[in-house]
Amino acid sequence: MPEDSPAPFALNSEQTPLTEAAAEELVHGICFKTGPPRLLGAELEWLVLDAERPWLPLPPERLTAAHAAARALPLNSRLTVEPGGQLELSSAPADSLTACLDGLRADLTAVRGVLHGQGLVLRGLGQDPRTPLDRLLASPRYDAMETYFDRTGPAGRAMMRSSASVQVCVDAGHEEPGPLGHGRRWHLAHLLGAVLVAVFANSPGRRDGPYRGWRCARQGIWSDIDPRRALAPPLAAEPRAGWVRHALDTEVMCVRAPGDGPWTVPSGLSFRDWLRTGPRTGPRTGAGRRPTAEDLEYHLTTLFPPVRPRGHLELRMIDAQPGEDGWLVPVALVHALFDDPGAAETAYRAVKALADAYGSQCAPRNPLWRTAARSGLADPELRTAAAVCFRAAAEALPRLGAGREVQDAVGAFAERYVRRGRCPADDAEAEAGAGGGAGSGTAGRTVKAHATAHATATAGAGAGEHRRRPTAAKGPRP
């Protein structure tokens, strides 16, 4: 079940309380499912805008009606809604890049068609320039999440209500060492992750906000939501052991209550503390009962590192991309650099040179990731690594069976951005002009220009040709 609409929690008195050793073993066993890489998935988040007045927030009833119309379509992807009304499509696991892209494009065509009939469009942008935005969804999970994040400032609400991304899911890889081994892929994901932030930065910071001048303000928001929850484990640690420690030592966000009642939001209680202290309550506990295996599995869904191991690897650092098909470039690039052995080796050598800048601090708070978010490809080292990775991907995509359209899209992106040291955020900022920041009327007119293009392209698109097939997202959604 999608995490934005969890099933009512029923506390079973027969559930065995979890021991610390059992918890470590459970996390260790589920975080990396090793084997030959063969599946690919993607999750696309979109802002939903009025086609004529995209700079204005939509009334809740209009957003709700749009979501209902989209949910009624016979889609192959799973459609869910984020707290601020963002719409997400999660592909079923695909055994080829072509299958993944074709399935998502068909579903997007259908969704855009039904939204067009309501005067609405989808826009790919990492951070919504419209402010203020209300939380559309009310549920025990999101109520507890907002209470928890409010303790550390406004970043949590901004993340929940106004951010959008492209997430790419790849298999963990072989148990054995080598370019496709899970240890190598784990390291590659974190070093390459900074390059992906810089390449696909598409959330310019507001001129009146805390991330002024940043190319990827969305990364700034993620790094500020919580002292630990959005961090990667130390890169020097063995992947499984590092993730087990990180997961158990992160604070419990919420303790579910039976039925539809409000959930408890403890303060300063890590999951390991909960295992050790049991049902005692107090200012640093508040759990009220002992944790179970089900509680641990739910706790894992509340961790938001830039690379999340859920059996497979979720790469979560890429901003939502502009244009109708801009999202396919990061999906194709990640697939090529992770699943083609030659490209994986080339990419690893390129990003390994960035390890000193990564340092001992965890992503996204280390100097390498901060530079990527602030400067994009204006940073020469990130630009050099990006150029190598795009060349390697261009050579690998034909070997992986990518069609000419996909190869051309990746090549066009490299020419427009990578070779010029630019990123999509530079376009958004240039279009906004000197008269206002990301939330100004000028930026709103930029949004309108994109939205009008989308509306024109999707006019007349429908969903009548869709046939329902079983949906099976590649792991739980974030």
CSV table of C-alpha atoms in Angstrom, one decimal:
chain,number,residue,atom,x,y,z
A,1,MET,CA,0.0,0.0,0.0
A,2,PRO,CA,1.3,3.5,-0.8
A,3,GLU,CA,2.9,5.2,2.2
A,4,ASP,CA,0.6,8.2,1.8
A,5,SER,CA,-2.4,6.1,2.7
A,6,PRO,CA,-1.3,3.4,5.1
A,7,ALA,CA,-3.7,0.8,6.3
A,8,PRO,CA,-5.1,1.3,9.8
A,9,PHE,CA,-2.7,0.0,12.3
A,10,ALA,CA,-4.0,-2.9,14.4
A,11,LEU,CA,-1.9,-3.8,17.4
A,12,ASN,CA,-1.7,-7.5,17.7
A,13,SER,CA,-1.1,-8.7,21.3
A,14,GLU,CA,0.4,-11.9,19.9
A,15,GLN,CA,3.2,-10.0,18.1
A,16,THR,CA,6.6,-10.8,19.6
A,17,PRO,CA,8.5,-7.8,20.8
A,18,LEU,CA,11.7,-7.2,18.9
A,19,THR,CA,15.1,-7.7,20.4
A,20,GLU,CA,18.1,-5.5,19.4
A,21,ALA,CA,19.9,-8.5,17.8
A,22,ALA,CA,16.8,-9.5,15.8
A,23,ALA,CA,16.3,-5.9,14.6
A,24,GLU,CA,19.9,-5.7,13.3
A,25,GLU,CA,19.4,-9.1,11.6
A,26,LEU,CA,16.2,-8.0,10.0
A,27,VAL,CA,17.6,-4.7,8.6
A,28,HIS,CA,20.7,-6.5,7.5
A,29,GLY,CA,18.7,-9.1,5.6
A,30,ILE,CA,16.4,-6.7,3.7
A,31,CYS,CA,18.5,-3.7,2.7
A,32,PHE,CA,20.5,-5.3,-0.1
A,33,LYS,CA,19.0,-8.1,-2.2
A,34,THR,CA,22.0,-9.2,-4.3
A,35,GLY,CA,22.0,-10.8,-7.7
A,36,PRO,CA,22.6,-10.0,-11.4
A,37,PRO,CA,21.3,-6.5,-12.1
A,38,ARG,CA,18.2,-6.9,-14.4
A,39,LEU,CA,15.4,-4.6,-13.3
A,40,LEU,CA,14.9,-0.9,-13.6
A,41,GLY,CA,12.3,1.4,-12.1
A,42,ALA,CA,11.5,5.1,-12.0
A,43,GLU,CA,9.3,7.4,-9.9
A,44,LEU,CA,8.3,10.7,-11.3
A,45,GLU,CA,6.9,13.5,-9.2
A,46,TRP,CA,5.1,16.5,-10.8
A,47,LEU,CA,3.6,19.8,-9.8
A,48,VAL,CA,0.0,20.2,-10.8
A,49,LEU,CA,-0.7,23.7,-12.2
A,50,ASP,CA,-3.5,25.7,-13.7
A,51,ALA,CA,-2.8,26.1,-17.4
A,52,GLU,CA,-3.8,29.7,-17.5
A,53,ARG,CA,-2.7,31.0,-14.1
A,54,PRO,CA,0.1,28.6,-13.0
A,55,TRP,CA,1.5,31.0,-10.5
A,56,LEU,CA,-1.5,30.7,-8.2
A,57,PRO,CA,-2.0,27.8,-5.8
A,58,LEU,CA,-5.0,25.5,-6.8
A,59,PRO,CA,-8.0,25.2,-4.5
A,60,PRO,CA,-8.0,21.9,-2.6
A,61,GLU,CA,-11.2,20.7,-4.2
A,62,ARG,CA,-9.9,21.2,-7.7
A,63,LEU,CA,-6.7,19.3,-6.9
A,64,THR,CA,-8.7,16.5,-5.3
A,65,ALA,CA,-10.9,16.3,-8.3
A,66,ALA,CA,-7.9,16.1,-10.6
A,67,HIS,CA,-6.3,13.4,-8.6
A,68,ALA,CA,-9.5,11.4,-8.6
A,69,ALA,CA,-9.8,11.7,-12.4
A,70,ALA,CA,-6.2,10.5,-12.8
A,71,ARG,CA,-6.7,7.6,-10.4
A,72,ALA,CA,-9.7,6.4,-12.5
A,73,LEU,CA,-7.4,5.8,-15.5
A,74,PRO,CA,-6.3,2.2,-16.2
A,75,LEU,CA,-2.6,2.9,-15.7
A,76,ASN,CA,0.3,0.5,-15.6
A,77,SER,CA,2.2,2.7,-13.2
A,78,ARG,CA,1.1,3.3,-9.6
A,79,LEU,CA,-0.3,6.8,-9.1
A,80,THR,CA,0.0,8.4,-5.7
A,81,VAL,CA,-0.3,11.9,-4.3
A,82,GLU,CA,2.2,13.8,-2.2
A,83,PRO,CA,1.2,15.9,0.8
A,84,GLY,CA,1.1,19.2,-1.2
A,85,GLY,CA,-0.9,17.7,-4.0
A,86,GLN,CA,2.1,16.7,-6.2
A,87,LEU,CA,1.3,13.8,-8.4
A,88,GLU,CA,3.6,10.8,-8.6
A,89,LEU,CA,3.8,8.0,-11.1
A,90,SER,CA,5.9,4.9,-10.1
A,91,SER,CA,6.7,2.5,-12.8
A,92,ALA,CA,6.4,-1.3,-12.4
A,93,PRO,CA,9.8,-3.0,-12.4
A,94,ALA,CA,11.0,-3.3,-16.0
A,95,ASP,CA,13.5,-5.7,-17.5
A,96,SER,CA,14.7,-3.1,-20.0
A,97,LEU,CA,15.1,0.7,-20.4
A,98,THR,CA,12.7,0.7,-23.3
A,99,ALA,CA,10.0,-1.0,-21.3
A,100,CYS,CA,10.4,1.3,-18.4
A,101,LEU,CA,10.3,4.5,-20.5
A,102,ASP,CA,7.5,3.4,-22.8
A,103,GLY,CA,5.3,2.4,-19.8
A,104,LEU,CA,5.8,5.7,-18.1
A,105,ARG,CA,5.3,7.8,-21.3
A,106,ALA,CA,2.0,6.0,-22.1
A,107,ASP,CA,0.7,6.7,-18.6
A,108,LEU,CA,1.9,10.3,-18.6
A,109,THR,CA,0.1,10.9,-21.9
A,110,ALA,CA,-3.1,9.5,-20.4
A,111,VAL,CA,-2.8,11.6,-17.2
A,112,ARG,CA,-2.0,14.8,-19.1
A,113,GLY,CA,-5.0,14.2,-21.3
A,114,VAL,CA,-7.4,14.0,-18.4
A,115,LEU,CA,-5.8,16.9,-16.6
A,116,HIS,CA,-6.0,19.0,-19.8
A,117,GLY,CA,-9.7,18.5,-19.8
A,118,GLN,CA,-9.8,20.2,-16.4
A,119,GLY,CA,-7.6,23.1,-17.4
A,120,LEU,CA,-4.5,21.7,-15.6
A,121,VAL,CA,-1.0,20.7,-16.6
A,122,LEU,CA,2.0,18.9,-15.1
A,123,ARG,CA,5.3,20.7,-14.6
A,124,GLY,CA,8.7,19.2,-13.8
A,125,LEU,CA,10.4,21.5,-11.3
A,126,GLY,CA,12.3,20.5,-8.2
A,127,GLN,CA,10.7,23.2,-5.9
A,128,ASP,CA,7.3,24.8,-6.3
A,129,PRO,CA,7.7,28.6,-6.6
A,130,ARG,CA,4.2,29.2,-5.4
A,131,THR,CA,3.9,30.2,-1.8
A,132,PRO,CA,2.4,29.6,0.7
A,133,LEU,CA,1.2,26.1,0.0
A,134,ASP,CA,-1.2,24.3,2.3
A,135,ARG,CA,-0.9,20.6,3.0
A,136,LEU,CA,-3.6,18.8,1.0
A,137,LEU,CA,-3.5,15.4,2.6
A,138,ALA,CA,-4.5,14.7,6.2
A,139,SER,CA,-3.6,11.3,7.6
A,140,PRO,CA,-2.0,10.1,10.8
A,141,ARG,CA,1.3,9.6,9.0
A,142,TYR,CA,1.5,13.1,7.6
A,143,ASP,CA,0.1,14.7,10.7
A,144,ALA,CA,2.9,13.0,12.7
A,145,MET,CA,5.5,13.8,10.1
A,146,GLU,CA,4.7,17.5,10.1
A,147,THR,CA,4.7,17.6,13.9
A,148,TYR,CA,8.1,15.9,13.9
A,149,PHE,CA,9.7,18.1,11.3
A,150,ASP,CA,8.3,21.4,12.8
A,151,ARG,CA,10.7,20.8,15.7
A,152,THR,CA,13.7,21.6,13.5
A,153,GLY,CA,12.3,24.4,11.4
A,154,PRO,CA,10.4,25.0,8.1
A,155,ALA,CA,12.4,22.7,5.8
A,156,GLY,CA,10.2,19.7,6.6
A,157,ARG,CA,7.0,21.4,5.5
A,158,ALA,CA,8.7,22.7,2.4
A,159,MET,CA,9.9,19.2,1.5
A,160,MET,CA,6.5,17.7,2.1
A,161,ARG,CA,4.4,20.3,0.3
A,162,SER,CA,6.4,21.7,-2.5
A,163,SER,CA,9.3,19.5,-3.7
A,164,ALA,CA,9.4,17.1,-6.7
A,165,SER,CA,11.9,14.7,-8.0
A,166,VAL,CA,12.9,12.0,-10.4
A,167,GLN,CA,13.8,8.8,-8.5
A,168,VAL,CA,15.6,6.0,-10.3
A,169,CYS,CA,15.7,2.5,-8.8
A,170,VAL,CA,18.4,0.0,-9.8
A,171,ASP,CA,19.2,-3.5,-8.4
A,172,ALA,CA,21.7,-3.7,-5.6
A,173,GLY,CA,24.1,-5.8,-7.7
A,174,HIS,CA,26.2,-8.9,-7.3
A,175,GLU,CA,27.4,-10.1,-3.9
A,176,GLU,CA,30.8,-10.5,-5.3
A,177,PRO,CA,33.2,-7.6,-6.0
A,178,GLY,CA,33.5,-5.9,-9.4
A,179,PRO,CA,31.9,-3.1,-11.3
A,180,LEU,CA,28.4,-4.6,-10.7
A,181,GLY,CA,29.1,-5.7,-7.1
A,182,HIS,CA,26.8,-4.2,-4.5
A,183,GLY,CA,29.7,-2.6,-2.6
A,184,ARG,CA,31.0,-0.8,-5.7
A,185,ARG,CA,27.5,0.3,-6.7
A,186,TRP,CA,26.8,1.7,-3.2
A,187,HIS,CA,30.0,3.8,-3.4
A,188,LEU,CA,29.2,4.8,-7.0
A,189,ALA,CA,25.7,5.9,-6.1
A,190,HIS,CA,27.0,8.3,-3.4
A,191,LEU,CA,29.9,9.8,-5.4
A,192,LEU,CA,27.9,9.9,-8.6
A,193,GLY,CA,25.0,11.3,-6.6
A,194,ALA,CA,26.7,14.7,-6.3
A,195,VAL,CA,27.3,14.8,-10.1
A,196,LEU,CA,23.6,14.0,-10.6
A,197,VAL,CA,22.6,16.8,-8.3
A,198,ALA,CA,24.7,19.2,-10.3
A,199,VAL,CA,23.7,18.0,-13.7
A,200,PHE,CA,20.0,17.9,-13.1
A,201,ALA,CA,19.7,20.8,-10.7
A,202,ASN,CA,16.3,22.4,-11.4
A,203,SER,CA,15.2,24.2,-8.3
A,204,PRO,CA,16.8,27.7,-8.2
A,205,GLY,CA,16.7,29.2,-4.7
A,206,ARG,CA,14.4,32.1,-4.1
A,207,ARG,CA,16.0,35.5,-3.9
A,208,ASP,CA,14.3,36.0,-0.5
A,209,GLY,CA,14.9,32.5,0.8
A,210,PRO,CA,17.6,30.6,2.7
A,211,TYR,CA,19.1,29.0,-0.5
A,212,ARG,CA,19.5,32.2,-2.5
A,213,GLY,CA,21.8,31.6,-5.5
A,214,TRP,CA,21.6,27.8,-5.2
A,215,ARG,CA,21.0,25.8,-8.3
A,216,CYS,CA,19.4,23.0,-6.4
A,217,ALA,CA,17.5,24.4,-3.4
A,218,ARG,CA,15.7,21.1,-3.0
A,219,GLN,CA,18.9,19.6,-1.8
A,220,GLY,CA,19.3,22.3,0.7
A,221,ILE,CA,15.8,21.6,2.0
A,222,TRP,CA,16.5,17.9,2.3
A,223,SER,CA,19.8,18.5,4.2
A,224,ASP,CA,18.0,20.8,6.7
A,225,ILE,CA,14.9,18.7,7.5
A,226,ASP,CA,16.4,16.7,10.4
A,227,PRO,CA,19.8,16.2,12.0
A,228,ARG,CA,20.1,12.6,10.7
A,229,ARG,CA,17.0,11.3,8.9
A,230,ALA,CA,18.1,12.5,5.4
A,231,LEU,CA,21.7,11.7,5.7
A,232,ALA,CA,23.7,8.8,4.1
A,233,PRO,CA,25.6,6.5,6.4
A,234,PRO,CA,29.4,7.0,6.5
A,235,LEU,CA,30.8,6.0,3.1
A,236,ALA,CA,33.8,4.3,4.6
A,237,ALA,CA,31.5,1.7,6.4
A,238,GLU,CA,30.7,-1.6,4.9
A,239,PRO,CA,27.3,-1.0,3.2
A,240,ARG,CA,25.1,-3.4,5.1
A,241,ALA,CA,26.7,-2.7,8.5
A,242,GLY,CA,26.7,1.0,8.0
A,243,TRP,CA,23.0,1.0,7.0
A,244,VAL,CA,22.0,-1.2,9.9
A,245,ARG,CA,23.7,1.2,12.4
A,246,HIS,CA,22.3,4.3,10.7
A,247,ALA,CA,18.7,2.9,10.6
A,248,LEU,CA,18.6,1.9,14.2
A,249,ASP,CA,20.3,5.0,15.5
A,250,THR,CA,18.0,7.4,13.8
A,251,GLU,CA,15.1,8.9,15.8
A,252,VAL,CA,11.7,7.3,15.6
A,253,MET,CA,9.4,9.7,13.8
A,254,CYS,CA,6.1,8.3,15.0
A,255,VAL,CA,4.6,5.4,16.9
A,256,ARG,CA,1.4,4.2,15.2
A,257,ALA,CA,-1.8,3.9,17.2
A,258,PRO,CA,-4.5,1.3,16.7
A,259,GLY,CA,-7.4,2.4,14.5
A,260,ASP,CA,-7.6,6.0,13.1
A,261,GLY,CA,-6.4,7.8,16.2
A,262,PRO,CA,-3.4,10.2,16.3
A,263,TRP,CA,0.0,8.7,16.3
A,264,THR,CA,2.6,9.5,19.0
A,265,VAL,CA,5.6,11.6,18.0
A,266,PRO,CA,8.4,10.8,20.5
A,267,SER,CA,11.2,13.2,21.2
A,268,GLY,CA,14.8,12.1,21.0
A,269,LEU,CA,14.0,8.4,20.8
A,270,SER,CA,16.1,6.4,18.4
A,271,PHE,CA,14.8,3.0,17.3
A,272,ARG,CA,17.7,1.4,19.2
A,273,ASP,CA,16.7,3.3,22.3
A,274,TRP,CA,13.1,2.1,21.9
A,275,LEU,CA,14.4,-1.5,21.7
A,276,ARG,CA,16.3,-1.0,24.9
A,277,THR,CA,13.9,1.0,27.0
A,278,GLY,CA,10.7,-0.8,26.0
A,279,PRO,CA,7.3,0.7,26.9
A,280,ARG,CA,8.5,3.3,29.4
A,281,THR,CA,7.3,6.9,28.7
A,282,GLY,CA,8.9,10.2,29.4
A,283,PRO,CA,10.2,13.3,27.7
A,284,ARG,CA,12.7,11.3,25.7
A,285,THR,CA,10.6,8.2,25.0
A,286,GLY,CA,6.8,8.5,24.7
A,287,ALA,CA,6.5,5.2,22.8
A,288,GLY,CA,4.2,3.5,25.3
A,289,ARG,CA,4.9,0.0,24.1
A,290,ARG,CA,7.6,-2.3,22.9
A,291,PRO,CA,8.5,-2.2,19.2
A,292,THR,CA,7.7,-5.1,16.8
A,293,ALA,CA,9.2,-6.2,13.5
A,294,GLU,CA,6.3,-4.3,11.8
A,295,ASP,CA,7.3,-1.1,13.6
A,296,LEU,CA,10.9,-1.5,12.4
A,297,GLU,CA,9.7,-2.0,8.8
A,298,TYR,CA,7.6,1.1,9.1
A,299,HIS,CA,10.5,3.0,10.6
A,300,LEU,CA,12.6,2.2,7.5
A,301,THR,CA,9.9,4.0,5.3
A,302,THR,CA,10.5,7.2,7.3
A,303,LEU,CA,14.2,7.4,6.5
A,304,PHE,CA,15.1,9.6,3.5
A,305,PRO,CA,18.8,9.4,2.6
A,306,PRO,CA,19.9,10.4,-0.9
A,307,VAL,CA,20.5,6.7,-1.7
A,308,ARG,CA,18.0,4.4,0.1
A,309,PRO,CA,18.6,0.6,0.2
A,310,ARG,CA,15.2,-1.2,0.0
A,311,GLY,CA,16.5,-4.4,-1.4
A,312,HIS,CA,17.3,-2.4,-4.5
A,313,LEU,CA,18.8,1.1,-4.5
A,314,GLU,CA,16.7,4.2,-4.7
A,315,LEU,CA,18.6,7.2,-6.1
A,316,ARG,CA,16.6,10.1,-4.6
A,317,MET,CA,18.8,13.2,-5.4
A,318,ILE,CA,17.6,14.2,-8.9
A,319,ASP,CA,15.3,17.2,-9.3
A,320,ALA,CA,12.1,16.9,-11.4
A,321,GLN,CA,13.0,17.8,-14.9
A,322,PRO,CA,11.5,20.3,-17.4
A,323,GLY,CA,9.7,19.4,-20.5
A,324,GLU,CA,7.4,16.5,-21.2
A,325,ASP,CA,10.2,13.9,-21.6
A,326,GLY,CA,13.1,15.6,-19.7
A,327,TRP,CA,12.8,13.0,-17.0
A,328,LEU,CA,13.9,10.2,-19.4
A,329,VAL,CA,17.5,11.6,-19.5
A,330,PRO,CA,18.3,10.9,-15.9
A,331,VAL,CA,16.6,7.5,-16.0
A,332,ALA,CA,18.6,6.5,-19.1
A,333,LEU,CA,21.9,7.9,-17.7
A,334,VAL,CA,21.6,6.1,-14.4
A,335,HIS,CA,20.7,2.8,-16.1
A,336,ALA,CA,23.7,3.1,-18.4
A,337,LEU,CA,26.2,4.0,-15.7
A,338,PHE,CA,25.0,1.3,-13.3
A,339,ASP,CA,24.0,-1.6,-15.5
A,340,ASP,CA,26.6,-1.6,-18.3
A,341,PRO,CA,29.9,-2.9,-16.9
A,342,GLY,CA,32.1,-0.8,-19.1
A,343,ALA,CA,30.2,2.4,-18.3
A,344,ALA,CA,30.1,1.6,-14.6
A,345,GLU,CA,33.8,1.2,-14.5
A,346,THR,CA,34.4,4.4,-16.4
A,347,ALA,CA,31.9,6.3,-14.2
A,348,TYR,CA,33.5,5.0,-11.0
A,349,ARG,CA,37.0,6.1,-12.1
A,350,ALA,CA,35.6,9.5,-12.9
A,351,VAL,CA,33.8,10.1,-9.7
A,352,LYS,CA,36.4,8.5,-7.5
A,353,ALA,CA,38.5,11.6,-8.2
A,354,LEU,CA,35.9,13.5,-6.2
A,355,ALA,CA,36.3,11.4,-3.1
A,356,ASP,CA,38.6,14.0,-1.3
A,357,ALA,CA,35.9,16.6,-1.7
A,358,TYR,CA,33.3,14.2,-0.4
A,359,GLY,CA,35.4,13.8,2.7
A,360,SER,CA,34.3,12.1,5.9
A,361,GLN,CA,31.0,14.0,6.3
A,362,CYS,CA,27.9,12.3,5.1
A,363,ALA,CA,25.9,13.3,2.0
A,364,PRO,CA,24.2,15.6,1.4
A,365,ARG,CA,26.0,17.7,4.0
A,366,ASN,CA,29.6,17.3,2.8
A,367,PRO,CA,31.5,19.8,0.7
A,368,LEU,CA,31.1,17.9,-2.5
A,369,TRP,CA,27.3,17.7,-2.3
A,370,ARG,CA,27.0,21.2,-1.0
A,371,THR,CA,29.0,22.5,-4.0
A,372,ALA,CA,26.9,20.5,-6.4
A,373,ALA,CA,23.7,22.0,-4.9
A,374,ARG,CA,25.0,25.5,-4.8
A,375,SER,CA,26.9,25.7,-8.1
A,376,GLY,CA,25.6,23.0,-10.4
A,377,LEU,CA,28.0,22.4,-13.3
A,378,ALA,CA,29.7,25.7,-12.9
A,379,ASP,CA,32.1,23.8,-10.6
A,380,PRO,CA,34.9,22.6,-12.9
A,381,GLU,CA,35.5,19.2,-11.2
A,382,LEU,CA,31.8,18.3,-11.3
A,383,ARG,CA,31.6,19.4,-14.9
A,384,THR,CA,34.6,17.2,-15.9
A,385,ALA,CA,33.2,14.2,-14.1
A,386,ALA,CA,29.8,14.8,-15.7
A,387,ALA,CA,31.3,15.0,-19.2
A,388,VAL,CA,33.0,11.7,-18.7
A,389,CYS,CA,29.8,10.0,-17.5
A,390,PHE,CA,27.8,11.3,-20.4
A,391,ARG,CA,30.3,10.0,-22.9
A,392,ALA,CA,30.3,6.6,-21.2
A,393,ALA,CA,26.5,6.5,-21.2
A,394,ALA,CA,26.4,7.5,-24.9
A,395,GLU,CA,28.6,4.5,-25.7
A,396,ALA,CA,26.6,2.2,-23.4
A,397,LEU,CA,23.1,3.0,-24.4
A,398,PRO,CA,23.2,1.2,-27.8
A,399,ARG,CA,24.6,-1.9,-26.0
A,400,LEU,CA,21.7,-1.7,-23.6
A,401,GLY,CA,19.1,-1.6,-26.5
A,402,ALA,CA,18.2,2.1,-26.1
A,403,GLY,CA,16.4,3.5,-29.1
A,404,ARG,CA,17.6,6.3,-31.2
A,405,GLU,CA,15.2,8.8,-29.6
A,406,VAL,CA,16.6,8.1,-26.2
A,407,GLN,CA,20.2,8.3,-27.4
A,408,ASP,CA,19.4,11.6,-29.1
A,409,ALA,CA,17.8,13.0,-25.9
A,410,VAL,CA,20.8,12.2,-23.8
A,411,GLY,CA,23.1,13.6,-26.4
A,412,ALA,CA,21.1,16.8,-26.7
A,413,PHE,CA,21.1,17.3,-23.0
A,414,ALA,CA,24.9,16.9,-22.9
A,415,GLU,CA,25.3,19.4,-25.6
A,416,ARG,CA,22.9,22.0,-24.1
A,417,TYR,CA,24.0,21.7,-20.5
A,418,VAL,CA,27.0,19.5,-19.7
A,419,ARG,CA,29.4,20.8,-22.3
A,420,ARG,CA,28.5,24.4,-21.4
A,421,GLY,CA,28.7,24.0,-17.7
A,422,ARG,CA,25.0,24.6,-17.2
A,423,CYS,CA,22.0,22.9,-15.7
A,424,PRO,CA,18.2,23.3,-16.1
A,425,ALA,CA,18.1,25.7,-13.1
A,426,ASP,CA,20.1,28.2,-15.2
A,427,ASP,CA,17.4,28.2,-17.8
A,428,ALA,CA,14.7,28.7,-15.2
A,429,GLU,CA,16.6,31.6,-13.6
A,430,ALA,CA,17.3,33.2,-17.0
A,431,GLU,CA,13.7,33.0,-18.0
A,432,ALA,CA,12.6,34.5,-14.7
A,433,GLY,CA,14.7,37.5,-15.5
A,434,ALA,CA,16.3,40.1,-13.3
A,435,GLY,CA,12.9,41.4,-12.2
A,436,GLY,CA,12.1,38.7,-9.6
A,437,GLY,CA,13.2,35.5,-7.9
A,438,ALA,CA,11.8,32.0,-8.1
A,439,GLY,CA,8.6,32.9,-6.4
A,440,SER,CA,7.9,36.2,-8.3
A,441,GLY,CA,5.4,37.1,-10.9
A,442,THR,CA,8.2,36.9,-13.5
A,443,ALA,CA,8.8,33.3,-12.5
A,444,GLY,CA,5.1,32.7,-12.6
A,445,ARG,CA,5.0,33.8,-16.2
A,446,THR,CA,7.9,31.4,-16.9
A,447,VAL,CA,5.8,28.6,-15.4
A,448,LYS,CA,2.9,29.7,-17.6
A,449,ALA,CA,5.0,29.5,-20.7
A,450,HIS,CA,6.0,25.9,-19.9
A,451,ALA,CA,2.4,25.1,-18.9
A,452,THR,CA,1.0,26.4,-22.1
A,453,ALA,CA,3.4,24.3,-24.1
A,454,HIS,CA,2.3,21.3,-22.2
A,455,ALA,CA,-1.3,22.0,-22.7
A,456,THR,CA,-0.9,22.4,-26.4
A,457,ALA,CA,1.1,19.2,-26.7
A,458,THR,CA,-1.4,17.2,-24.8
A,459,ALA,CA,-4.6,18.6,-26.3
A,460,GLY,CA,-6.8,15.8,-27.3
A,461,ALA,CA,-4.7,13.2,-25.5
A,462,GLY,CA,-6.8,10.5,-23.9
A,463,ALA,CA,-6.7,7.3,-22.0
A,464,GLY,CA,-9.1,5.2,-24.0
A,465,GLU,CA,-6.4,3.0,-25.5
A,466,HIS,CA,-5.0,2.0,-22.0
A,467,ARG,CA,-5.4,-1.5,-20.9
A,468,ARG,CA,-5.0,-2.4,-17.2
A,469,ARG,CA,-2.1,-4.6,-16.3
A,470,PRO,CA,-1.0,-5.7,-12.8
A,471,THR,CA,1.1,-3.0,-11.1
A,472,ALA,CA,4.1,-3.9,-9.1
A,473,ALA,CA,6.2,-1.0,-8.1
A,474,LYS,CA,9.9,-1.7,-7.6
A,475,GLY,CA,9.8,-1.5,-3.8
A,476,PRO,CA,7.8,0.8,-1.5
A,477,ARG,CA,7.6,4.4,-2.5
A,478,PRO,CA,9.4,7.0,-0.5
